[in-house]
Short mmCIF file of C-alpha atoms and ligand atoms in Angstrom, two decimals:
data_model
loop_
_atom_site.label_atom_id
_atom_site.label_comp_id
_atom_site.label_asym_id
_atom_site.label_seq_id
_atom_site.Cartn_x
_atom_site.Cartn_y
_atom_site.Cartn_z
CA UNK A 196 43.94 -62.72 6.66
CA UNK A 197 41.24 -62.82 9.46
CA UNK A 198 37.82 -62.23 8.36
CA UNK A 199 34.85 -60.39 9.90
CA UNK A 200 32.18 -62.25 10.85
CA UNK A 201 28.43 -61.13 12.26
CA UNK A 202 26.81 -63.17 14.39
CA UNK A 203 23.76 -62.48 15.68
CA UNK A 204 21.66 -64.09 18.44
CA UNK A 205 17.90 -64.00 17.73
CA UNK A 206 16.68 -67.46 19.23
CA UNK A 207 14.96 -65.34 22.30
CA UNK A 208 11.31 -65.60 23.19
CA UNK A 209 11.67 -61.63 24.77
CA UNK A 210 9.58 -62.70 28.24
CA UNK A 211 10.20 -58.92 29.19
CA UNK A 212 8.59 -57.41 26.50
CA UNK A 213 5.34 -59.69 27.06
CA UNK A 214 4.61 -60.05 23.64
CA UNK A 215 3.32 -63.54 21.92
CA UNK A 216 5.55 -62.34 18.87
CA UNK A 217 9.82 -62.85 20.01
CA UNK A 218 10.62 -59.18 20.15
CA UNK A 219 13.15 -59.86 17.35
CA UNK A 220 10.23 -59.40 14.87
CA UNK A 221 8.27 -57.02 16.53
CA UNK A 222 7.21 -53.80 14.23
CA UNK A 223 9.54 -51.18 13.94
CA UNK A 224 9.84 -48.68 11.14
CA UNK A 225 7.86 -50.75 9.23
CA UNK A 226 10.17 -53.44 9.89
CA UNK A 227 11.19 -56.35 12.04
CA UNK A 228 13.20 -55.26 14.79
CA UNK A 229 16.43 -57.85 13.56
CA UNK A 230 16.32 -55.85 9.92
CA UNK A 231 17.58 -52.50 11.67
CA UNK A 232 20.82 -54.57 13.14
CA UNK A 233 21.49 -56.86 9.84
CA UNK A 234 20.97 -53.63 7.96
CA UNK A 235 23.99 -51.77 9.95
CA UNK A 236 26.22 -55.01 9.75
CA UNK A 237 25.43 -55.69 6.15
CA UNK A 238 26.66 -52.30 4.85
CA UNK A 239 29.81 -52.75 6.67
CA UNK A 240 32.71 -53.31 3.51
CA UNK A 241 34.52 -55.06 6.66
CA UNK A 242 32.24 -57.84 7.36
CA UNK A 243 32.14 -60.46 5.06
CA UNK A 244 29.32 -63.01 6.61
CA UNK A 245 26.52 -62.62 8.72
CA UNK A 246 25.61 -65.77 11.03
CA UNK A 247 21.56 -65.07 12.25
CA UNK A 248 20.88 -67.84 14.32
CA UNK A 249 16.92 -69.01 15.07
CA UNK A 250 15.38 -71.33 17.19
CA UNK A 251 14.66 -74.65 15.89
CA UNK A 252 10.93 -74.53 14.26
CA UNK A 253 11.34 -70.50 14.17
CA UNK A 254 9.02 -70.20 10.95
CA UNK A 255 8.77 -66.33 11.45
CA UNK A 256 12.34 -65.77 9.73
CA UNK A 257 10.87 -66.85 6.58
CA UNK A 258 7.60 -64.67 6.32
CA UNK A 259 10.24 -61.64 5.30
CA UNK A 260 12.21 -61.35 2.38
CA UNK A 261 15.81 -60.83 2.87
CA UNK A 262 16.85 -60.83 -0.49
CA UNK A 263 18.61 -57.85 -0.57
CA UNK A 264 21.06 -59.37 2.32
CA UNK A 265 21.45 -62.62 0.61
CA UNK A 266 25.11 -62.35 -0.35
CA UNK A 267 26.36 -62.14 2.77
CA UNK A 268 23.02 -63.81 4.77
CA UNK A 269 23.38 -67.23 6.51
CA UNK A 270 20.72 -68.40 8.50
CA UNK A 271 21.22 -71.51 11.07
CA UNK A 272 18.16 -72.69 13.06
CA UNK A 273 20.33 -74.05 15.88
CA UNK A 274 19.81 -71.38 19.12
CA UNK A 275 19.64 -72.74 22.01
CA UNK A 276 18.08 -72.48 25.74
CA UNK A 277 20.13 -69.35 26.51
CA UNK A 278 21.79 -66.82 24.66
CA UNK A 279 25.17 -68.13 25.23
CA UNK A 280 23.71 -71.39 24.31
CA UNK A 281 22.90 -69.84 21.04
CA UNK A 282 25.79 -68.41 20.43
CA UNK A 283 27.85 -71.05 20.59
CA UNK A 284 25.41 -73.84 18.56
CA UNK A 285 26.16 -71.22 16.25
CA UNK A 286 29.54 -71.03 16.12
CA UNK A 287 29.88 -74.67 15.70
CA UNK A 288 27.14 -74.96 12.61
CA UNK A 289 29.28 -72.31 11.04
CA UNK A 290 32.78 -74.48 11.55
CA UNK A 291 30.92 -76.96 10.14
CA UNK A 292 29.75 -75.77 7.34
CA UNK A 293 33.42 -73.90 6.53
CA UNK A 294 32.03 -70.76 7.06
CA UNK A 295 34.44 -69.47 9.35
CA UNK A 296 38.21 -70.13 10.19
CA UNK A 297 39.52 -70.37 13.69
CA UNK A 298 41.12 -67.00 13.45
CA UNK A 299 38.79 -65.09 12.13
CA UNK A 300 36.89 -62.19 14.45
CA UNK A 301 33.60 -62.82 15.39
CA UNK A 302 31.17 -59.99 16.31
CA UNK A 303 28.35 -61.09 18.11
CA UNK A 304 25.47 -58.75 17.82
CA UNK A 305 22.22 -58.98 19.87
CA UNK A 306 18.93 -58.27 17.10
CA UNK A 307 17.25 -56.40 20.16
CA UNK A 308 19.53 -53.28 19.49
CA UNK A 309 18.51 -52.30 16.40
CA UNK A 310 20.09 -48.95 16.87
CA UNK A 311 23.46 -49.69 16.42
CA UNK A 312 25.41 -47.14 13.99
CA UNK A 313 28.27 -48.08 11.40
CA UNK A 314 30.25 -45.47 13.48
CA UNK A 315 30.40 -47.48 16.06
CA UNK A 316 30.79 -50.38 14.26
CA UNK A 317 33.51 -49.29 13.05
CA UNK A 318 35.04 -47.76 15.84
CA UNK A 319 34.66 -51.00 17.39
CA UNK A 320 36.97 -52.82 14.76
CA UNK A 321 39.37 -50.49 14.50
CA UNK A 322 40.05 -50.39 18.16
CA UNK A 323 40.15 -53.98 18.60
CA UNK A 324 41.36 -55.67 14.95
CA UNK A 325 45.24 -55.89 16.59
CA UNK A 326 44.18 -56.52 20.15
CA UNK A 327 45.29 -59.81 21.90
CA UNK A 328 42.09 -60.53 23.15
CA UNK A 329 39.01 -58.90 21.81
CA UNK A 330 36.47 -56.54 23.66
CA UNK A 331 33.45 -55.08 23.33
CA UNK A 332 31.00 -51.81 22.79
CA UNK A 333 30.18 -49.98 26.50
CA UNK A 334 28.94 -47.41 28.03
CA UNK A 335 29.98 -45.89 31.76
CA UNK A 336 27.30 -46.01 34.22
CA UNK A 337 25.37 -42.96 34.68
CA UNK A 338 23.32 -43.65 37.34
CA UNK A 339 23.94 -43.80 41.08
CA UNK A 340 23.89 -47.18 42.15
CA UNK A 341 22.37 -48.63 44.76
CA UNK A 342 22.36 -52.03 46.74
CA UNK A 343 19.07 -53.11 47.99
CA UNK A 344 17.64 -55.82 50.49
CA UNK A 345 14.60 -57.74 50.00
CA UNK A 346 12.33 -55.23 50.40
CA UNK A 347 13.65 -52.94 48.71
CA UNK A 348 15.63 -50.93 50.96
CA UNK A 349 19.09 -49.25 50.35
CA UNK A 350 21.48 -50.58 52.18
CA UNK A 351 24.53 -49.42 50.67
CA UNK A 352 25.23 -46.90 47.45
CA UNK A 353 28.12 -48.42 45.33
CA UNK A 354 30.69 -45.57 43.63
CA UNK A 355 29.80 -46.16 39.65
CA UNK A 356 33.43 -45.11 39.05
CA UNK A 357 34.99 -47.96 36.63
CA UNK A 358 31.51 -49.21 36.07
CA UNK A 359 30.23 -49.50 32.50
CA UNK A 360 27.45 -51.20 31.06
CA UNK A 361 28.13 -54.06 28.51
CA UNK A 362 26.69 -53.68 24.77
CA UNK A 363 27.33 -55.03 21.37
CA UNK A 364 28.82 -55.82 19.13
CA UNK A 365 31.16 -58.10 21.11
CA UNK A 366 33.98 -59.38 19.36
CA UNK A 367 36.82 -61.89 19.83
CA UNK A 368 38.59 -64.66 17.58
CA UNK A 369 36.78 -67.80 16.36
CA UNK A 370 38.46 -70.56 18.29
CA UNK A 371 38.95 -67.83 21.87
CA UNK A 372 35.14 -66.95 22.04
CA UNK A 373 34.47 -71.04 21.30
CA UNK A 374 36.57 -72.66 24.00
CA UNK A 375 35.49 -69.74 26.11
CA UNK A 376 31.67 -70.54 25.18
CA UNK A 377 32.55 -74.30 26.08
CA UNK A 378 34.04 -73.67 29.71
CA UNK A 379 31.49 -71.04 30.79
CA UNK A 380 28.56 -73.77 29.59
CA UNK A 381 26.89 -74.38 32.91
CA UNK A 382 27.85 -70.75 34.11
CA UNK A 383 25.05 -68.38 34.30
CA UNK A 384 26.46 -65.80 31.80
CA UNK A 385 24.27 -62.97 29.47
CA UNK A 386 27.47 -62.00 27.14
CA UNK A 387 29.88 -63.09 25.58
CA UNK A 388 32.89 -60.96 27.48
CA UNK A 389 31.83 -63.24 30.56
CA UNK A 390 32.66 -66.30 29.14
CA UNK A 391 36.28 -64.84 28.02
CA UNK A 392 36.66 -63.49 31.50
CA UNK A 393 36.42 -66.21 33.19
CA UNK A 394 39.33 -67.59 31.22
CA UNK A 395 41.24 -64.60 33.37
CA UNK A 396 41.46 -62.04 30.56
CA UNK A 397 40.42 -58.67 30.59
CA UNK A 398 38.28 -57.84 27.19
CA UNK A 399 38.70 -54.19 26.24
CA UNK A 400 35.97 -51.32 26.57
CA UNK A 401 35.44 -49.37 23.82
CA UNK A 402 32.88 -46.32 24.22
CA UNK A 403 29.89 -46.29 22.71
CA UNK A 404 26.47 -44.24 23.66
CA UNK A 405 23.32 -44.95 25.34
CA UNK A 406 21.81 -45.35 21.26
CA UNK A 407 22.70 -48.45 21.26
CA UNK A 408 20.42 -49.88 24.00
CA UNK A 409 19.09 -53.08 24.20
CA UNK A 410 15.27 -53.35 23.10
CA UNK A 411 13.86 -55.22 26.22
CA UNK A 412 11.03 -53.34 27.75
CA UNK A 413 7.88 -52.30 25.97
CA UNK A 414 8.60 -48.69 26.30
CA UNK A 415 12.28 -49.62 24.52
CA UNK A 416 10.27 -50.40 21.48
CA UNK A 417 8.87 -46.37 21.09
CA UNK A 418 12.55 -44.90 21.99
CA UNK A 419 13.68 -46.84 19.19
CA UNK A 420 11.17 -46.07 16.95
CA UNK A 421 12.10 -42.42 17.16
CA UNK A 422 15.99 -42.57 17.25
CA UNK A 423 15.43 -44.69 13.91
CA UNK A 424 12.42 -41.92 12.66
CA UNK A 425 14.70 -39.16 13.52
CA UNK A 426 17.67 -40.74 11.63
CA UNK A 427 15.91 -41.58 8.52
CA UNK A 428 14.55 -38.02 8.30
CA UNK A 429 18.22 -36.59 8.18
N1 CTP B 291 18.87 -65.00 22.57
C1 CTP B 291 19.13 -66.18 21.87
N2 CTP B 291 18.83 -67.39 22.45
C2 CTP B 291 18.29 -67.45 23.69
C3 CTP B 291 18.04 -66.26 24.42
C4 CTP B 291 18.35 -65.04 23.82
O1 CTP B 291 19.60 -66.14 20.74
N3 CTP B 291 18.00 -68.65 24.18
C5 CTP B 291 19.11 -63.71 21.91
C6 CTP B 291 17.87 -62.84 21.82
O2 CTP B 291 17.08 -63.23 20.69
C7 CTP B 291 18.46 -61.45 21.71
C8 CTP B 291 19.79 -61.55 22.47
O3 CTP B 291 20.04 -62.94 22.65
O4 CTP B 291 18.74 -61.08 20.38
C9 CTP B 291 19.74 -60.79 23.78
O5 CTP B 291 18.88 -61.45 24.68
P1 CTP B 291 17.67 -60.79 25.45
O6 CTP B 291 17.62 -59.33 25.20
O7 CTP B 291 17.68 -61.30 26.84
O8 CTP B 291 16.41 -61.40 24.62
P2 CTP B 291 15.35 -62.48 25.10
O9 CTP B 291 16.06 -63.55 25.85
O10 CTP B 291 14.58 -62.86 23.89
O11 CTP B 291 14.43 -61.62 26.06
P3 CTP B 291 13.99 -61.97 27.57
O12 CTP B 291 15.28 -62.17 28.34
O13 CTP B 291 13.20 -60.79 28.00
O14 CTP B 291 13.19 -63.23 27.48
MG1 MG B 292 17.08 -63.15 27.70
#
């Protein structure tokens, strides 16, 4: 049987927040901003393991107890210069250590969206445990887009019909997301879908909502703070 394993990025410095602290442990709800996502994860019954991978010398991690995660908690100081860097450095330190078989799902989960639900978790998993490929959490553009020049002047407005924007969890098999992760190493990717894209197949979108944004900005860090307020008051 294929397993369900987390794995979660968190080897960023967050440049675009413009804090000296990676935004991964940045304050929120009285916690560091990677709890919220291990929390979600961690109460899944489906996922067995969850990979959080750290820079090398990250000695931030260990200033927080996790305790309460421990059973399912694996921590590998192996990220790398990008995120898909990361990923993959963790990937193979997992192999290695037999923590993962080549079939087994992998959902990789950014710790800047500490918002995810387990509703969508879920959905996520059901949609995609039979699928051929994998796919990942989206949401359709809202917006209307437009294409700029150098100075910032429109030059063209670009239909947002079939556009989405990519989220996470993204999830596809051990060895696929791997080899994938291997080809696409000099490639300027930021997810994981990319990577298995460019191996010409089409990940699936499953619809999410704009809750589970990606903390990047420091005006991200007070939206969050009150979707997570406003949930814990329910
Ligand atoms: N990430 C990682 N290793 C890297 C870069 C990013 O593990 N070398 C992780 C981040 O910690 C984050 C996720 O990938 O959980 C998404 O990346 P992003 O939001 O871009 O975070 P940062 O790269 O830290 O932020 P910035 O791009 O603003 O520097
Ligand atoms: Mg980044």
């Amino acid at each position: 049987m294929s397993k369900f394993i987390a794995l979660i990025p968190a080897a960023g410095s967050g440049s675009r927040m413009g804090h000296e602290l990676p935004k991964q442990y940045l304050s929120l709800n009285n916690k560091p901003m990677i709890y919220h996502a291990i929390n979600t994860l961690w109460q899944s019954r489906l996922i067995t393991r969850i990979l959080v991978i750290l820079a090398p010398g990250d000695l931030e991690w260990f200033k927080y107890d996790w305790s309460q995660f421990s059973e399912k908690l694996t921590v590998l100081n192996c990220g790398g210069i990008t995120r898909a860097e990361s990923v993959l450095n963790g990937l193979i330190a997992a192999k290695q250590k037999d923590l993962v078989q080549s079939n087994d799902w992998i959902l990789v989960h950014d710790a800047a969206r500490p918002c995810l639900t387990s509703i969508q978790l879920e959905n996520l998993i059901k949609e995609l445990a039979e699928d051929e490929v994998g796919g990942l959490l989206a949401v359709p553009v809202a917006d209307t887009l437009k294409r700029s020049n150098a100075s910032h002047r429109i030059i063209q407005t670009e239909s947002r019909e079939s556009l989405w924007q990519a989220q996470t969890p993204q999830m596809f098999r051990y060895d696929l997301l791997t080899q994938a992760l291997h080809n696409a190493a000099n490639a300027n990717i930021t997810d994981d879908a990319s990577a298995i894209e460019a191996l010409g197949l089409h990940p699936r979108l499953v619809l999410s909502d704009a809750y589970n944004f990606k903390v990047t900005y420091p005006q991200d860090l007070a939206l969050a703070e009150l979707i997570l307020q406003e949930r814990n008051n329910l």
